[in-house]
mmCIF file of C-alpha atoms and ligand atoms in Angstrom:
data_model
loop_
_atom_site.group_PDB
_atom_site.id
_atom_site.type_symbol
_atom_site.label_atom_id
_atom_site.label_comp_id
_atom_site.label_asym_id
_atom_site.label_seq_id
_atom_site.Cartn_x
_atom_site.Cartn_y
_atom_site.Cartn_z
ATOM 1 C CA MET A 1 27.247 62.733 76.888
ATOM 2 C CA MET A 2 23.719 61.066 79.329
ATOM 3 C CA GLN A 3 22.552 57.167 77.798
ATOM 4 C CA ASP A 4 19.232 58.119 77.823
ATOM 5 C CA LYS A 5 17.869 55.123 76.030
ATOM 6 C CA ARG A 6 18.661 51.297 77.917
ATOM 7 C CA VAL A 7 18.777 47.406 76.320
ATOM 8 C CA LEU A 8 19.750 44.016 77.787
ATOM 9 C CA ILE A 9 21.255 41.865 74.935
ATOM 10 C CA LEU A 10 21.125 38.822 76.322
ATOM 11 C CA GLY A 11 24.523 36.772 74.954
ATOM 12 C CA GLY A 12 26.002 39.450 74.097
ATOM 13 C CA GLY A 13 29.290 37.423 75.287
ATOM 14 C CA GLY A 14 28.517 35.692 71.507
ATOM 15 C CA PHE A 15 29.791 36.652 67.958
ATOM 16 C CA ILE A 16 26.433 38.373 67.755
ATOM 17 C CA GLY A 17 25.361 40.116 70.621
ATOM 18 C CA HIS A 18 28.833 40.980 71.255
ATOM 19 C CA HIS A 19 29.319 43.307 67.890
ATOM 20 C CA LEU A 20 25.441 44.819 68.922
ATOM 21 C CA SER A 21 26.547 45.975 72.138
ATOM 22 C CA LYS A 22 29.029 48.078 70.309
ATOM 23 C CA SER A 23 26.913 49.496 68.008
ATOM 24 C CA LEU A 24 24.565 50.474 70.119
ATOM 25 C CA ALA A 25 26.874 51.099 72.588
ATOM 26 C CA GLN A 26 28.326 54.082 69.907
ATOM 27 C CA GLN A 27 24.619 54.616 69.652
ATOM 28 C CA ASN A 28 24.845 56.458 72.506
ATOM 29 C CA TYR A 29 22.385 53.474 74.276
ATOM 30 C CA PHE A 30 23.346 52.282 77.744
ATOM 31 C CA VAL A 31 24.040 48.651 77.299
ATOM 32 C CA HIS A 32 23.253 45.500 79.942
ATOM 33 C CA ALA A 33 24.791 42.765 78.210
ATOM 34 C CA VAL A 34 24.679 38.753 79.959
ATOM 35 C CA ASP A 35 26.648 35.799 79.136
ATOM 36 C CA LEU A 36 28.156 32.457 80.477
ATOM 37 C CA VAL A 37 31.416 33.479 78.982
ATOM 38 C CA LYS A 38 33.037 37.516 77.800
ATOM 39 C CA PRO A 39 33.255 38.306 74.002
ATOM 40 C CA GLN A 40 36.650 35.596 73.361
ATOM 41 C CA PHE A 41 38.571 38.311 71.174
ATOM 42 C CA THR A 42 38.639 41.835 72.228
ATOM 43 C CA ASP A 43 37.032 44.250 75.260
ATOM 44 C CA THR A 44 33.348 44.101 75.725
ATOM 45 C CA ALA A 45 31.132 47.716 74.850
ATOM 46 C CA ALA A 46 28.934 46.770 77.432
ATOM 47 C CA HIS A 47 28.380 49.646 79.944
ATOM 48 C CA GLN A 48 27.150 46.309 82.608
ATOM 49 C CA PHE A 49 28.353 42.838 81.197
ATOM 50 C CA THR A 50 27.032 40.690 83.796
ATOM 51 C CA ILE A 51 28.406 36.813 84.020
ATOM 52 C CA GLY A 52 25.466 34.168 84.006
ATOM 53 C CA ASP A 53 23.224 31.201 83.537
ATOM 54 C CA LEU A 54 20.055 32.571 81.180
ATOM 55 C CA ARG A 55 18.838 29.012 82.091
ATOM 56 C CA ASN A 56 18.237 30.320 85.773
ATOM 57 C CA PRO A 57 15.160 32.090 86.355
ATOM 58 C CA VAL A 58 16.294 33.276 89.183
ATOM 59 C CA LEU A 59 18.282 35.693 86.817
ATOM 60 C CA LEU A 60 15.571 36.871 84.634
ATOM 61 C CA ASP A 61 13.946 38.014 87.394
ATOM 62 C CA GLU A 62 16.311 40.066 88.423
ATOM 63 C CA LEU A 63 16.912 41.664 85.311
ATOM 64 C CA ALA A 64 13.447 43.001 84.740
ATOM 65 C CA THR A 65 12.911 44.606 87.726
ATOM 66 C CA GLU A 66 15.299 47.539 85.698
ATOM 67 C CA HIS A 67 13.492 49.506 83.242
ATOM 68 C CA TYR A 68 14.472 48.206 79.538
ATOM 69 C CA ASP A 69 13.322 50.046 76.462
ATOM 70 C CA ARG A 70 14.816 46.910 74.506
ATOM 71 C CA VAL A 71 15.601 43.067 75.209
ATOM 72 C CA TYR A 72 17.480 41.724 72.654
ATOM 73 C CA GLN A 73 17.459 37.466 73.493
ATOM 74 C CA LEU A 74 20.398 35.910 70.992
ATOM 75 C CA ALA A 75 21.599 33.660 73.795
ATOM 76 C CA ALA A 76 21.554 30.342 72.316
ATOM 77 C CA ASP A 77 23.191 26.766 72.724
ATOM 78 C CA MET A 78 24.236 27.117 69.138
ATOM 79 C CA GLY A 79 26.720 26.459 66.412
ATOM 80 C CA GLY A 80 27.527 25.215 62.735
ATOM 81 C CA ALA A 81 26.614 22.036 60.955
ATOM 82 C CA GLY A 82 29.514 19.990 63.107
ATOM 83 C CA PHE A 83 27.152 20.821 66.678
ATOM 84 C CA ILE A 84 23.635 21.255 65.456
ATOM 85 C CA LEU A 85 23.416 18.645 62.820
ATOM 86 C CA SER A 86 25.736 15.477 64.639
ATOM 87 C CA GLY A 87 23.212 14.341 66.723
ATOM 88 C CA GLU A 88 24.955 14.464 69.695
ATOM 89 C CA ASN A 89 24.089 17.725 71.258
ATOM 90 C CA ASP A 90 20.654 17.331 70.056
ATOM 91 C CA ALA A 91 18.567 17.056 74.174
ATOM 92 C CA ASP A 92 21.359 20.000 75.621
ATOM 93 C CA ILE A 93 20.475 22.296 72.518
ATOM 94 C CA MET A 94 16.458 21.921 72.876
ATOM 95 C CA HIS A 95 16.114 22.004 76.678
ATOM 96 C CA ASN A 96 19.126 24.657 77.062
ATOM 97 C CA SER A 97 17.839 26.782 74.480
ATOM 98 C CA ALA A 98 14.236 26.749 75.359
ATOM 99 C CA MET A 99 14.374 27.520 78.947
ATOM 100 C CA ILE A 100 16.273 30.578 78.381
ATOM 101 C CA ASN A 101 13.641 31.521 76.018
ATOM 102 C CA LEU A 102 10.720 30.653 78.624
ATOM 103 C CA ASN A 103 12.493 32.574 81.388
ATOM 104 C CA VAL A 104 12.672 35.568 78.855
ATOM 105 C CA LEU A 105 9.363 35.806 78.492
ATOM 106 C CA ASN A 106 7.762 34.990 81.897
ATOM 107 C CA ALA A 107 10.480 37.247 83.553
ATOM 108 C CA PHE A 108 9.031 40.103 81.013
ATOM 109 C CA LYS A 109 5.898 39.180 80.368
ATOM 110 C CA ASN A 110 3.930 42.416 82.113
ATOM 111 C CA SER A 111 7.240 45.283 81.494
ATOM 112 C CA THR A 112 5.869 47.887 79.992
ATOM 113 C CA GLY A 113 7.361 50.055 77.264
ATOM 114 C CA THR A 114 10.228 46.983 76.873
ATOM 115 C CA ARG A 115 10.737 46.003 72.698
ATOM 116 C CA ILE A 116 11.826 42.174 72.903
ATOM 117 C CA PHE A 117 13.815 40.798 69.960
ATOM 118 C CA PHE A 118 14.062 37.487 69.538
ATOM 119 C CA SER A 119 17.018 35.130 67.476
ATOM 120 C CA SER A 120 14.939 32.757 65.765
ATOM 121 C CA SER A 121 16.793 31.047 62.481
ATOM 122 C CA ALA A 122 16.645 29.460 59.111
ATOM 123 C CA CYS A 123 16.430 26.866 60.461
ATOM 124 C CA VAL A 124 13.210 26.618 61.102
ATOM 125 C CA TYR A 125 12.217 26.653 57.337
ATOM 126 C CA PRO A 126 11.017 22.239 55.948
ATOM 127 C CA THR A 127 13.349 20.224 54.237
ATOM 128 C CA HIS A 128 10.882 19.236 51.966
ATOM 129 C CA ASN A 129 11.305 22.881 50.477
ATOM 130 C CA GLN A 130 15.390 23.032 50.740
ATOM 131 C CA GLU A 131 15.838 19.413 48.815
ATOM 132 C CA ASN A 132 16.699 20.770 45.534
ATOM 133 C CA ALA A 133 20.225 23.419 45.394
ATOM 134 C CA ASN A 134 19.181 25.844 43.083
ATOM 135 C CA SER A 135 15.625 26.473 44.322
ATOM 136 C CA PRO A 136 15.453 26.677 47.787
ATOM 137 C CA ASN A 137 11.975 28.003 48.313
ATOM 138 C CA CYS A 138 12.270 29.479 52.353
ATOM 139 C CA ARG A 139 9.987 32.826 51.552
ATOM 140 C CA GLU A 140 8.571 32.475 55.358
ATOM 141 C CA SER A 141 4.765 31.522 54.782
ATOM 142 C CA MET A 142 6.495 28.085 53.758
ATOM 143 C CA VAL A 143 7.394 27.297 56.942
ATOM 144 C CA TYR A 144 3.700 25.272 57.941
ATOM 145 C CA PRO A 145 3.740 21.889 57.432
ATOM 146 C CA ALA A 146 7.324 22.459 59.835
ATOM 147 C CA ASN A 147 10.221 19.456 59.029
ATOM 148 C CA PRO A 148 12.675 21.855 60.604
ATOM 149 C CA ASP A 149 16.159 19.223 58.883
ATOM 150 C CA SER A 150 17.384 19.746 63.055
ATOM 151 C CA ASP A 151 15.959 19.455 66.588
ATOM 152 C CA TYR A 152 18.075 23.405 66.434
ATOM 153 C CA GLY A 153 15.108 24.268 64.050
ATOM 154 C CA TRP A 154 12.603 23.005 66.119
ATOM 155 C CA GLU A 155 13.122 24.234 69.223
ATOM 156 C CA LYS A 156 13.554 27.925 67.264
ATOM 157 C CA LEU A 157 10.337 27.168 65.710
ATOM 158 C CA PHE A 158 8.423 26.697 69.607
ATOM 159 C CA SER A 159 10.046 29.792 70.913
ATOM 160 C CA GLU A 160 8.565 31.535 67.576
ATOM 161 C CA ARG A 161 6.098 29.876 68.516
ATOM 162 C CA VAL A 162 6.328 31.445 72.385
ATOM 163 C CA TYR A 163 7.525 34.890 71.612
ATOM 164 C CA GLN A 164 4.046 34.996 69.954
ATOM 165 C CA ALA A 165 1.846 33.536 71.964
ATOM 166 C CA PHE A 166 3.302 36.346 74.696
ATOM 167 C CA ALA A 167 2.787 38.531 72.452
ATOM 168 C CA ARG A 168 -1.415 37.634 71.957
ATOM 169 C CA ASN A 169 -1.849 36.925 75.611
ATOM 170 C CA TYR A 170 0.661 39.724 77.435
ATOM 171 C CA ASN A 171 -0.062 41.930 75.040
ATOM 172 C CA MET A 172 3.711 42.229 74.333
ATOM 173 C CA ASP A 173 5.814 44.011 71.881
ATOM 174 C CA ILE A 174 7.765 41.310 70.429
ATOM 175 C CA ARG A 175 10.134 41.264 67.333
ATOM 176 C CA ILE A 176 11.163 37.600 65.458
ATOM 177 C CA ALA A 177 14.059 37.506 62.402
ATOM 178 C CA ARG A 178 15.397 34.128 61.160
ATOM 179 C CA PHE A 179 19.044 34.628 60.646
ATOM 180 C CA HIS A 180 20.844 32.843 57.587
ATOM 181 C CA ASN A 181 24.395 32.589 58.213
ATOM 182 C CA ILE A 182 26.110 35.529 60.292
ATOM 183 C CA PHE A 183 29.387 36.187 59.447
ATOM 184 C CA GLY A 184 31.909 38.138 59.480
ATOM 185 C CA PRO A 185 35.516 38.189 62.482
ATOM 186 C CA GLU A 186 35.402 37.505 65.590
ATOM 187 C CA ASN A 187 34.187 33.809 64.794
ATOM 188 C CA VAL A 188 34.549 31.139 66.473
ATOM 189 C CA PHE A 189 36.879 29.509 63.880
ATOM 190 C CA ASP A 190 37.830 26.496 66.186
ATOM 191 C CA GLY A 191 36.650 24.354 68.316
ATOM 192 C CA GLY A 192 33.867 22.338 66.622
ATOM 193 C CA ARG A 193 31.027 25.310 66.782
ATOM 194 C CA GLU A 194 32.338 27.350 64.061
ATOM 195 C CA LYS A 195 30.848 27.066 60.651
ATOM 196 C CA ALA A 196 31.066 26.866 57.313
ATOM 197 C CA PRO A 197 32.870 30.908 56.243
ATOM 198 C CA ALA A 198 34.711 30.621 59.707
ATOM 199 C CA ALA A 199 35.682 27.251 58.965
ATOM 200 C CA ILE A 200 37.379 27.478 54.989
ATOM 201 C CA CYS A 201 39.128 30.270 55.959
ATOM 202 C CA ARG A 202 41.077 28.722 58.855
ATOM 203 C CA LYS A 203 41.860 25.958 56.647
ATOM 204 C CA VAL A 204 43.200 27.796 54.020
ATOM 205 C CA ALA A 205 44.958 29.768 55.847
ATOM 206 C CA LEU A 206 46.847 27.539 57.407
ATOM 207 C CA ALA A 207 47.276 25.516 54.117
ATOM 208 C CA ARG A 208 50.311 25.800 51.666
ATOM 209 C CA SER A 209 50.055 26.036 47.843
ATOM 210 C CA GLY A 210 50.183 22.873 46.225
ATOM 211 C CA ASP A 211 47.749 21.551 49.643
ATOM 212 C CA GLN A 212 44.394 20.197 49.665
ATOM 213 C CA ILE A 213 41.702 21.497 51.685
ATOM 214 C CA GLU A 214 38.946 19.086 53.190
ATOM 215 C CA ILE A 215 35.083 20.355 52.227
ATOM 216 C CA TRP A 216 32.251 18.272 53.569
ATOM 217 C CA GLY A 217 30.032 16.979 52.012
ATOM 218 C CA ASP A 218 29.889 16.869 47.484
ATOM 219 C CA GLY A 219 30.379 20.390 48.036
ATOM 220 C CA LEU A 220 27.284 21.544 45.239
ATOM 221 C CA GLN A 221 25.024 22.164 48.263
ATOM 222 C CA THR A 222 23.936 26.253 48.382
ATOM 223 C CA ARG A 223 23.795 28.274 51.149
ATOM 224 C CA SER A 224 24.228 32.524 51.403
ATOM 225 C CA PHE A 225 25.801 34.103 54.094
ATOM 226 C CA LEU A 226 25.012 37.933 55.567
ATOM 227 C CA TYR A 227 28.071 39.841 56.574
ATOM 228 C CA ILE A 228 27.412 40.766 60.093
ATOM 229 C CA ASP A 229 26.563 44.810 59.416
ATOM 230 C CA GLU A 230 24.064 43.504 57.282
ATOM 231 C CA CYS A 231 22.880 41.602 60.109
ATOM 232 C CA LEU A 232 22.942 44.511 62.556
ATOM 233 C CA ASP A 233 21.226 47.230 59.913
ATOM 234 C CA GLY A 234 18.570 44.680 59.274
ATOM 235 C CA VAL A 235 17.351 44.205 62.982
ATOM 236 C CA GLU A 236 18.107 47.782 63.672
ATOM 237 C CA ARG A 237 15.365 48.132 60.809
ATOM 238 C CA LEU A 238 12.873 45.440 62.032
ATOM 239 C CA MET A 239 13.407 47.005 65.778
ATOM 240 C CA THR A 240 12.270 50.212 64.818
ATOM 241 C CA SER A 241 9.811 49.219 62.584
ATOM 242 C CA SER A 242 6.186 48.274 63.327
ATOM 243 C CA SER A 243 6.593 44.674 62.054
ATOM 244 C CA ILE A 244 5.355 41.666 64.283
ATOM 245 C CA LYS A 245 6.097 38.998 61.419
ATOM 246 C CA PRO A 246 9.203 36.448 61.751
ATOM 247 C CA ILE A 247 10.917 37.937 59.751
ATOM 248 C CA ASN A 248 13.819 36.220 57.294
ATOM 249 C CA ILE A 249 17.960 38.532 57.367
ATOM 250 C CA GLY A 250 19.422 36.922 54.713
ATOM 251 C CA SER A 251 21.518 37.171 52.020
ATOM 252 C CA ASP A 252 20.059 36.063 49.001
ATOM 253 C CA GLN A 253 22.863 35.612 47.275
ATOM 254 C CA MET A 254 23.241 32.010 47.260
ATOM 255 C CA ILE A 255 26.498 30.003 46.220
ATOM 256 C CA THR A 256 27.188 25.913 46.788
ATOM 257 C CA ILE A 257 30.228 25.469 49.623
ATOM 258 C CA ASN A 258 32.810 24.638 46.858
ATOM 259 C CA ASP A 259 32.604 28.373 44.940
ATOM 260 C CA LEU A 260 32.768 29.650 49.063
ATOM 261 C CA ALA A 261 35.614 27.829 49.802
ATOM 262 C CA ARG A 262 37.443 28.871 45.457
ATOM 263 C CA LYS A 263 36.614 32.663 46.575
ATOM 264 C CA ILE A 264 38.338 32.487 49.952
ATOM 265 C CA ILE A 265 40.863 30.389 48.355
ATOM 266 C CA ASP A 266 41.119 33.420 45.908
ATOM 267 C CA ILE A 267 41.997 35.808 48.402
ATOM 268 C CA SER A 268 44.593 33.707 49.753
ATOM 269 C CA GLY A 269 46.413 33.862 46.763
ATOM 270 C CA LYS A 270 47.675 30.343 47.501
ATOM 271 C CA ASP A 271 47.755 27.553 45.306
ATOM 272 C CA LEU A 272 45.087 24.587 46.307
ATOM 273 C CA LYS A 273 42.782 22.390 46.137
ATOM 274 C CA ILE A 274 39.298 21.219 47.476
ATOM 275 C CA LYS A 275 39.043 17.679 48.374
ATOM 276 C CA ASN A 276 35.323 17.356 48.858
ATOM 277 C CA ILE A 277 34.682 14.609 52.018
ATOM 278 C CA PRO A 278 31.838 13.168 53.529
ATOM 279 C CA GLY A 279 30.470 15.169 56.613
ATOM 280 C CA PRO A 280 27.304 16.849 57.938
ATOM 281 C CA GLU A 281 25.822 19.218 55.122
ATOM 282 C CA GLY A 282 21.867 20.125 56.528
ATOM 283 C CA VAL A 283 19.758 20.532 54.019
ATOM 284 C CA ARG A 284 20.652 20.479 49.907
ATOM 285 C CA GLY A 285 19.845 23.745 49.614
ATOM 286 C CA ARG A 286 19.024 27.112 51.165
ATOM 287 C CA ASN A 287 18.649 30.942 50.100
ATOM 288 C CA SER A 288 17.854 33.738 52.552
ATOM 289 C CA ASP A 289 14.212 35.300 50.620
ATOM 290 C CA ASN A 290 13.874 38.970 51.112
ATOM 291 C CA ARG A 291 10.488 39.217 49.754
ATOM 292 C CA LEU A 292 8.677 40.445 53.091
ATOM 293 C CA ILE A 293 11.744 42.584 54.450
ATOM 294 C CA LEU A 294 11.791 45.015 51.112
ATOM 295 C CA GLU A 295 7.800 44.943 51.973
ATOM 296 C CA GLU A 296 7.664 45.194 55.339
ATOM 297 C CA LEU A 297 10.821 47.255 56.387
ATOM 298 C CA ASN A 298 11.580 48.761 51.743
ATOM 299 C CA TRP A 299 15.580 47.133 53.118
ATOM 300 C CA LYS A 300 17.494 44.367 51.452
ATOM 301 C CA PRO A 301 20.962 43.928 52.068
ATOM 302 C CA VAL A 302 23.573 45.327 49.397
ATOM 303 C CA ASN A 303 25.121 41.234 49.679
ATOM 304 C CA ASN A 304 28.681 42.588 49.947
ATOM 305 C CA LEU A 305 30.050 38.640 50.286
ATOM 306 C CA ASP A 306 33.246 38.758 48.721
ATOM 307 C CA TYR A 307 33.802 42.188 50.899
ATOM 308 C CA GLY A 308 32.843 40.492 54.204
ATOM 309 C CA LEU A 309 34.821 37.008 52.883
ATOM 310 C CA GLN A 310 37.637 39.765 52.477
ATOM 311 C CA ILE A 311 37.543 41.206 56.002
ATOM 312 C CA LEU A 312 36.749 37.283 58.288
ATOM 313 C CA TYR A 313 40.052 35.826 56.219
ATOM 314 C CA HIS A 314 42.513 37.898 57.328
ATOM 315 C CA TRP A 315 40.982 38.575 60.460
ATOM 316 C CA ILE A 316 41.538 34.621 60.909
ATOM 317 C CA ALA A 317 45.048 34.814 59.095
ATOM 318 C CA GLU A 318 45.907 37.269 62.073
ATOM 319 C CA GLN A 319 44.081 34.984 64.682
ATOM 320 C CA LEU A 320 46.540 32.173 63.335
ATOM 321 C CA ASP A 321 49.712 34.598 63.412
ATOM 322 C CA THR A 322 49.980 34.334 60.065
ATOM 323 C CA SER A 323 51.111 38.002 57.891
ATOM 324 C CA ALA A 324 47.377 39.712 57.365
ATOM 325 C CA SER A 325 48.487 42.432 59.290
ATOM 326 C CA ASP A 326 49.069 44.893 56.970
ATOM 327 C CA PHE A 327 46.450 43.547 54.829
ATOM 328 C CA LEU A 328 43.505 44.982 57.500
ATOM 329 C CA ASN A 329 45.808 48.110 57.839
ATOM 330 C CA ASP A 330 45.908 49.256 54.203
ATOM 331 C CA LEU A 331 42.104 48.253 54.190
ATOM 332 C CA SER A 332 41.254 50.406 57.122
ATOM 333 C CA ASP A 333 43.898 53.208 55.429
ATOM 334 C CA SER A 334 41.577 52.475 52.001
ATOM 335 C CA MET A 335 38.011 53.042 54.044
ATOM 336 C CA ARG A 336 39.556 56.482 56.182
ATOM 337 C CA SER A 337 40.238 57.736 52.602
ATOM 338 C CA SER A 338 37.724 57.211 50.590
ATOM 339 C CA GLY A 339 35.741 58.491 53.182
ATOM 340 C CA GLU A 340 33.711 55.341 54.677
HETATM 341 P P1 LIG B 401 27.208 32.452 69.945
HETATM 342 O O1 LIG B 401 27.287 31.436 69.869
HETATM 343 O O2 LIG B 401 28.195 33.130 69.295
HETATM 344 O O3 LIG B 401 25.920 33.219 70.794
HETATM 345 C C1 LIG B 401 25.839 32.550 72.019
HETATM 346 C C2 LIG B 401 25.876 33.602 73.127
HETATM 347 O O4 LIG B 401 24.719 32.664 74.631
HETATM 348 C C3 LIG B 401 27.103 32.898 73.474
HETATM 349 O O5 LIG B 401 27.748 33.675 73.617
HETATM 350 C C4 LIG B 401 26.782 31.671 74.734
HETATM 351 O O6 LIG B 401 27.625 31.754 75.841
HETATM 352 C C5 LIG B 401 26.308 32.342 75.292
HETATM 353 N N1 LIG B 401 24.589 31.512 76.283
HETATM 354 C C6 LIG B 401 23.930 29.598 75.512
HETATM 355 N N2 LIG B 401 24.046 29.549 76.559
HETATM 356 C C7 LIG B 401 23.533 30.806 77.201
HETATM 357 C C8 LIG B 401 23.005 30.487 78.950
HETATM 358 N N3 LIG B 401 22.681 29.389 80.107
HETATM 359 N N4 LIG B 401 23.423 31.666 80.188
HETATM 360 C C9 LIG B 401 23.644 32.453 79.102
HETATM 361 N N5 LIG B 401 24.545 32.482 77.855
HETATM 362 C C10 LIG B 401 24.076 31.436 77.166
HETATM 363 O O7 LIG B 401 25.993 32.479 68.674
HETATM 364 P P2 LIG B 401 25.236 34.134 67.130
HETATM 365 O O8 LIG B 401 26.421 33.582 66.231
HETATM 366 O O9 LIG B 401 25.625 35.296 68.088
HETATM 367 O O10 LIG B 401 23.706 33.798 66.673
HETATM 368 C C11 LIG B 401 23.151 34.459 68.624
HETATM 369 C C12 LIG B 401 21.746 34.366 67.978
HETATM 370 O O11 LIG B 401 21.504 34.037 66.542
HETATM 371 C C13 LIG B 401 21.758 32.501 68.725
HETATM 372 O O12 LIG B 401 19.480 33.160 69.044
HETATM 373 C C14 LIG B 401 21.477 31.981 67.314
HETATM 374 O O13 LIG B 401 20.637 30.771 67.120
HETATM 375 C C15 LIG B 401 20.884 32.544 66.491
HETATM 376 N N6 LIG B 401 21.275 32.332 64.800
HETATM 377 C C16 LIG B 401 22.122 33.139 64.387
HETATM 378 C C17 LIG B 401 23.225 33.011 63.512
HETATM 379 C C18 LIG B 401 25.025 33.348 62.724
HETATM 380 O O14 LIG B 401 24.948 32.455 61.198
HETATM 381 N N7 LIG B 401 25.597 33.053 63.491
HETATM 382 C C19 LIG B 401 21.902 32.094 62.659
HETATM 383 C C20 LIG B 401 20.916 31.839 62.299
HETATM 384 C C21 LIG B 401 20.540 32.413 64.175
#
């Protein structure tokens, strides 16, 4: 079958970009992905994959000579709390990600008929609205006066503004999502850039009954976690809407990090204790405020945290060579028989 719509996925070798490539290829888009690296765990579904450095403006100018109906800008120098909150990577994070975003906008500023998606982050929200674990305020309009807790968040906020400025001055067609902790299989789970769900799954999968697993901070800090399939659903809704305001795409099922760990321990069936140790924690509380997305797109995620954690835990356990493949087979059998 002919692919009549063309999409470009920048950062297509990364976690979200790889899943997005799969999803859009299945929907019969022609997918061209660009990244420094190919996806780590399974082959790309993109029809064309370019290995390249998006900090290089020449590469972007070349890419913009072709027509794309949609450009998804997911490339960023990023990682979990251990990477973005240590302070050691701030210069690279700001420099590399800002350069990519500036190059994308400059290259595509005269492309007509191209809708551009920018992946911003919940890290843009001010620290002073996230000091209470039980009542963080991450409503989109509360982003100013700006006070993000990391330079990663400052870069995202700066880039949001650059996208909006290009939309105003060059009539560009822009959509901006603020992702809140997206998780799922094929997410990096070791090496220092992993995020809480994958890191905890790894620790639990490697532990033996009776062991303790270490959790950073007192574990009472709160977050919410959105499963990758729901994230892609939200992105598609946004891309097919006329909504041009930055909008949260995240779960509003807030949970403490210790409770997240308890859920993962339960899934493993092991008898493990939690040991809270000093470590980078970030803000005290964070949760997606989904009022705007419901109002603008008539959509919000169903918050399937338990389902997503089961998939993630067993996928990581399998990667670590423990005996989880049976679970995955059973799960796909039961999904097949229930027609999902
Ligand atoms: P990821 O790290 O898995 O993917 C980012 C990709 O960008 C990587 O494959 C990386 O190689 C690529 N990249 C970095 N620098 C590059 C360069 N100079 N040239 C070419 N490619 C380069 O991250 P992800 O989880 O897939 O996140 C995608 C986007 O969503 C990022 O912009 C991230 O900041 C944003 N985001 C993600 C989350 C989340 O929970 N995953 C939350 C908020 C925001």
